Coordinates of C-alpha atoms and ligand atoms in Angstrom, one line a residue:
M204 CA 0.0 0.0 0.0
T205 CA 3.0 2.3 0.5
D206 CA 6.7 2.6 -0.1
I207 CA 6.9 5.9 1.8
E208 CA 9.3 6.1 4.7
L209 CA 7.2 6.9 7.7
P210 CA 8.5 9.5 10.2
E211 CA 8.5 9.0 14.0
G212 CA 5.0 9.4 15.3
I213 CA 3.4 7.5 12.3
T214 CA 3.2 3.7 12.0
L215 CA 1.5 1.4 9.6
L216 CA -1.5 -0.7 10.7
D217 CA -2.4 -4.0 9.0
A218 CA -5.3 -5.2 11.0
P219 CA -8.3 -5.1 11.2
L220 CA -7.8 -2.8 8.2
A221 CA -4.7 -1.3 6.5
G222 CA -4.0 2.2 7.5
I223 CA -1.8 4.4 9.7
K224 CA -1.7 5.3 13.3
V225 CA -0.6 8.7 14.5
D226 CA 0.9 9.0 18.0
T227 CA 2.7 12.3 18.7
P228 CA 2.9 14.7 21.6
A229 CA 0.1 16.7 19.9
A230 CA -2.5 14.0 19.2
T231 CA -3.3 10.4 18.5
G232 CA -5.4 9.2 15.6
V233 CA -6.2 6.4 13.1
I234 CA -6.6 6.8 9.3
Y235 CA -7.7 3.8 7.2
F236 CA -6.8 3.5 3.5
N237 CA -10.3 2.1 3.0
G238 CA -12.2 5.3 2.2
A239 CA -9.2 7.5 3.4
H240 CA -11.3 7.3 6.5
I241 CA -10.2 9.3 9.6
A242 CA -11.5 6.9 12.3
A243 CA -10.0 8.6 15.4
W244 CA -8.5 11.9 16.5
T245 CA -7.8 12.8 20.1
P246 CA -5.8 15.9 20.8
A247 CA -3.4 15.4 23.8
G248 CA -5.3 15.6 27.1
Q249 CA -8.8 15.7 25.6
H250 CA -11.7 13.4 25.2
P251 CA -11.8 11.9 21.6
V252 CA -13.2 14.5 19.2
L253 CA -14.4 12.0 16.6
W254 CA -16.9 9.3 17.5
L255 CA -16.5 5.7 16.2
S256 CA -19.1 3.0 16.7
D257 CA -17.9 -0.1 18.7
Q258 CA -19.8 -2.0 16.1
A259 CA -18.2 -0.4 13.0
I260 CA -17.6 -2.9 10.2
L261 CA -13.8 -2.7 9.5
E262 CA -13.6 -4.5 6.2
R263 CA -12.1 -3.5 2.9
G264 CA -14.8 -2.1 0.6
K265 CA -17.3 -1.5 3.4
A266 CA -18.5 1.9 4.9
I267 CA -17.2 2.6 8.4
R268 CA -19.7 4.0 11.0
G269 CA -18.2 7.0 12.6
G270 CA -15.1 9.1 12.2
I271 CA -15.1 11.1 8.9
P272 CA -16.7 9.2 6.0
L273 CA -16.2 11.0 2.7
L274 CA -19.2 11.7 0.5
W275 CA -18.4 11.6 -3.2
P276 CA -19.7 11.7 -5.9
W277 CA -23.2 11.5 -4.6
F278 CA -25.0 12.1 -1.3
G279 CA -27.3 9.5 0.1
A280 CA -28.8 7.5 -2.7
G281 CA -28.1 10.4 -5.2
D282 CA -30.5 12.7 -7.0
D283 CA -32.7 9.9 -8.4
G284 CA -32.7 7.9 -5.1
Q285 CA -31.2 4.9 -7.1
H286 CA -27.5 5.2 -6.5
T287 CA -25.5 2.6 -4.6
P288 CA -23.4 2.5 -2.5
M289 CA -25.0 5.1 -0.2
H290 CA -23.0 8.4 -0.2
G291 CA -20.9 7.3 -3.1
I292 CA -17.7 5.4 -3.9
A293 CA -15.0 7.4 -2.2
R294 CA -15.7 6.0 1.3
V295 CA -15.5 2.3 0.1
S296 CA -12.5 2.6 -2.3
T297 CA -8.9 1.9 -1.3
W298 CA -6.8 5.0 -1.3
N299 CA -3.0 5.3 -1.5
L300 CA -0.7 7.0 1.0
L301 CA 1.2 9.7 -0.9
R302 CA 2.8 11.7 1.9
A303 CA 3.4 11.4 5.6
K304 CA 5.3 14.0 7.7
V305 CA 5.4 15.1 11.3
S306 CA 6.2 18.7 12.3
P307 CA 8.5 19.5 15.2
A308 CA 5.3 20.3 17.2
G309 CA 3.9 16.9 16.6
T310 CA 1.4 17.7 13.8
A311 CA 1.0 14.8 11.3
N312 CA 0.6 16.0 7.7
I313 CA -0.7 13.2 5.6
V314 CA -1.9 13.0 2.0
L315 CA -3.9 10.1 0.5
G316 CA -4.9 9.8 -3.2
L317 CA -7.4 7.9 -5.3
D318 CA -7.1 7.6 -9.1
G319 CA -10.4 7.3 -11.0
A320 CA -8.7 4.8 -13.3
A321 CA -8.1 2.4 -10.3
V322 CA -11.8 2.4 -9.3
D323 CA -14.1 -0.3 -10.5
P324 CA -16.0 1.4 -13.4
E325 CA -19.1 -0.6 -12.5
L326 CA -19.4 1.4 -9.2
A327 CA -20.0 4.7 -11.0
P328 CA -20.6 4.0 -14.7
D329 CA -21.6 7.7 -15.4
L330 CA -18.3 9.1 -14.2
P331 CA -15.3 9.8 -16.6
R332 CA -12.4 7.7 -15.3
D333 CA -9.6 10.4 -15.5
Y334 CA -10.5 12.2 -12.2
R335 CA -8.2 12.1 -9.2
L336 CA -9.0 12.7 -5.5
E337 CA -6.7 13.8 -2.7
L338 CA -7.4 14.0 1.0
H339 CA -5.0 16.3 2.9
I340 CA -5.0 15.8 6.6
S341 CA -3.2 17.9 9.2
M342 CA -3.7 16.2 12.6
G343 CA -2.4 17.9 15.7
K344 CA -4.1 20.1 18.3
T345 CA -6.4 21.0 15.4
L346 CA -7.6 18.7 12.7
I347 CA -7.7 20.1 9.1
V348 CA -9.3 17.8 6.5
Q349 CA -9.4 18.9 2.8
L350 CA -10.9 16.8 0.1
V351 CA -9.6 18.0 -3.3
V352 CA -11.2 16.7 -6.5
F353 CA -9.2 17.1 -9.8
A354 CA -11.0 16.8 -13.1
G355 CA -9.2 15.2 -16.0
D356 CA -10.0 16.0 -19.6
S357 CA -13.7 15.9 -19.0
E358 CA -16.0 18.1 -17.0
L359 CA -17.0 16.6 -13.6
F360 CA -20.4 17.1 -11.9
F361 CA -20.8 15.7 -8.4
E362 CA -22.1 16.1 -4.8
D363 CA -19.5 16.0 -2.0
G364 CA -19.0 16.2 1.7
L365 CA -17.3 15.4 4.9
H366 CA -19.7 13.4 7.0
S367 CA -18.0 14.0 10.4
Y368 CA -19.2 12.3 13.5
F369 CA -18.4 14.3 16.7
A370 CA -18.3 12.7 20.1
V371 CA -20.4 14.5 22.8
G372 CA -20.8 13.8 26.5
D373 CA -24.6 13.7 26.1
I374 CA -26.7 14.7 23.1
H375 CA -29.4 16.0 25.4
K376 CA -26.9 18.6 26.7
T377 CA -25.5 19.5 23.3
R378 CA -26.4 22.4 21.0
I379 CA -25.1 23.7 17.7
E380 CA -24.6 27.4 17.2
G381 CA -24.0 29.2 13.9
L382 CA -27.1 28.3 12.0
D383 CA -29.6 30.9 13.4
G384 CA -31.6 32.3 10.5
A385 CA -30.5 29.6 8.0
A386 CA -33.0 27.9 5.7
Y387 CA -33.1 24.2 5.9
S388 CA -34.8 21.2 4.3
D389 CA -35.9 18.6 6.7
R390 CA -35.1 15.1 5.2
L391 CA -37.6 13.5 7.6
T392 CA -40.6 15.5 6.4
D393 CA -39.4 16.8 3.1
G394 CA -40.5 20.2 4.4
C395 CA -38.5 23.5 4.6
A396 CA -38.0 25.8 7.6
T397 CA -35.8 28.5 9.0
Q398 CA -33.6 27.8 12.0
Q399 CA -34.4 29.9 15.1
G400 CA -31.5 30.1 17.6
A401 CA -29.3 27.1 18.3
V402 CA -30.0 23.6 17.1
S403 CA -30.9 21.3 20.0
F404 CA -31.8 17.7 20.0
E405 CA -35.2 16.2 21.1
G406 CA -35.7 13.5 18.4
E407 CA -34.3 12.2 15.1
T408 CA -32.8 15.1 13.2
D409 CA -31.7 15.0 9.6
R410 CA -31.5 18.5 8.0
I411 CA -29.7 20.2 5.1
Y412 CA -28.9 23.8 6.1
E413 CA -28.1 26.4 3.4
S414 CA -25.1 27.9 5.2
R415 CA -21.4 28.5 4.7
E416 CA -21.0 29.6 8.4
T417 CA -18.7 28.3 11.1
L418 CA -20.4 25.9 13.6
R419 CA -19.9 25.6 17.3
I420 CA -20.9 22.4 19.0
I421 CA -21.5 23.3 22.7
D422 CA -21.2 20.3 24.9
D423 CA -22.4 21.1 28.5
E424 CA -21.7 17.5 29.7
W425 CA -18.0 17.5 28.8
N426 CA -17.8 21.3 29.2
R427 CA -16.2 21.9 25.8
T428 CA -16.9 23.7 22.6
L429 CA -15.8 22.3 19.2
L430 CA -15.3 24.9 16.5
I431 CA -15.9 23.7 13.0
E432 CA -14.8 26.1 10.3
K433 CA -15.3 25.2 6.6
V434 CA -14.2 26.1 3.1
G435 CA -15.9 25.3 -0.2
S436 CA -19.1 24.1 1.3
A437 CA -22.5 25.8 0.8
Q438 CA -24.4 23.6 3.2
S439 CA -24.2 21.8 6.6
V440 CA -26.0 18.6 7.3
I441 CA -26.9 18.0 11.0
W442 CA -27.8 14.4 11.8
N443 CA -28.7 12.3 14.8
P444 CA -30.6 9.0 14.4
W445 CA -32.2 9.0 17.9
I446 CA -33.7 5.9 19.4
A447 CA -35.6 4.0 16.7
K448 CA -33.1 4.6 13.8
A449 CA -30.2 3.7 16.0
A450 CA -31.9 0.4 16.9
A451 CA -32.6 -0.3 13.3
T452 CA -29.0 0.4 12.1
P453 CA -26.9 -2.8 12.4
D454 CA -23.5 -1.1 13.0
L455 CA -24.9 1.2 15.7
G456 CA -25.4 0.2 19.4
D457 CA -28.9 0.9 20.8
D458 CA -27.6 3.7 23.0
D459 CA -25.0 5.2 20.7
W460 CA -27.2 8.0 19.5
Q461 CA -26.7 9.7 22.9
E462 CA -22.9 10.0 22.3
F463 CA -22.5 11.7 18.9
V464 CA -23.8 14.3 16.5
C465 CA -22.9 14.5 12.8
A466 CA -22.1 18.1 11.6
E467 CA -21.3 17.6 7.9
A468 CA -19.8 20.1 5.4
V469 CA -21.5 19.3 2.1
N470 CA -22.5 20.5 -1.4
V471 CA -25.6 18.6 -2.5
R472 CA -28.8 18.8 -4.6
D473 CA -28.9 22.4 -6.0
Q474 CA -25.4 23.1 -4.7
S475 CA -23.8 20.2 -6.6
V476 CA -20.4 21.0 -7.9
N477 CA -19.3 21.5 -11.5
V478 CA -15.6 21.3 -12.3
E479 CA -14.3 22.3 -15.7
P480 CA -11.8 20.0 -17.5
G481 CA -8.4 20.4 -15.8
G482 CA -10.0 22.2 -12.8
R483 CA -10.3 21.3 -9.2
H484 CA -12.6 21.7 -6.2
L485 CA -11.7 21.8 -2.5
I486 CA -14.0 21.2 0.5
S487 CA -12.6 21.3 4.0
Q488 CA -13.3 21.3 7.7
T489 CA -11.0 22.7 10.3
I490 CA -11.9 21.4 13.7
S491 CA -10.6 22.8 17.0
I492 CA -11.4 22.8 20.7
I493 CA -12.0 26.3 22.2
Ligands
TA6_574 O1 -26.0 12.7 6.1 C1 -27.1 12.3 6.8 C2 -27.5 10.9 6.4 O2 -27.7 10.9 5.0 C3 -28.7 10.4 7.1 O3 -29.9 10.4 6.4 C4 -28.3 9.0 7.6 O4 -28.9 8.0 6.9 C5 -26.8 9.1 7.6 O5 -26.4 10.0 6.7 C6 -26.0 7.9 7.6 O6 -25.8 7.3 6.3 P1 -25.1 6.0 6.1 O7 -25.1 5.7 4.7 O8 -23.7 6.1 6.7 O9 -25.9 5.0 7.0

């Protein structure tokens, strides 16, 4: 999977999935090559920031529940509701490690790549094959995740996103600021509404907010605030499955819904991305504890 010489602080993982482990004075973390999936990130002295299910399926070609799944080139089942796998092919494809460095302060800088030509054409028959994806990760006290899509000789049209699962002490004592006044479509009712104040959680929540704003996840149980800045994303999806959906989801434990919230940077539906031949598109989240 790699002939790159790994610096101190980064080691290879073979099982249960191939990937790398980061362990530096600034942070610990795990990144699997399957899906370029950031499965864990814990800055030194903190609770984990990313949530990962104890029942996550760690098998090549399967989606991983928790961490930061990549959404590309479609969201959910796509615009016609017929696309598989859910949320696209990037999160179930095997990526290559292109670069791994550690700064003197202990920040790991990692780049993974995926060539369209190496992806099974059956998975996305409508895509040209000369695209290339890169995931740039800077993992230290802050986590910066940048998904960059490079078009080849053909134009590319896609949805994208970072489907980040954030660990919280208790969902009942969690609220998200930064979306006051934003229009959203409610995926549970198909209705539209405008957010009033902070988002709090009293039931299943699955909304696409039209917003480029920075989010703050305020966690009164762990007494911490996560700051989530983003670039290249016109919308934020906020998701928590609550009781029934968690119980019906095989790779989620029955009580897991209390321990996480997804705050996703996305471009979907009317905000899908068009990249000219030879062009590129970047979507990113910068996550810090304040
Ligand atoms: O992004 C929100 C969402 O699409 C929800 O509707 C929910 O189903 C979730 O993602 C999880 O999707 P997954 O394919 O990982 O089960």
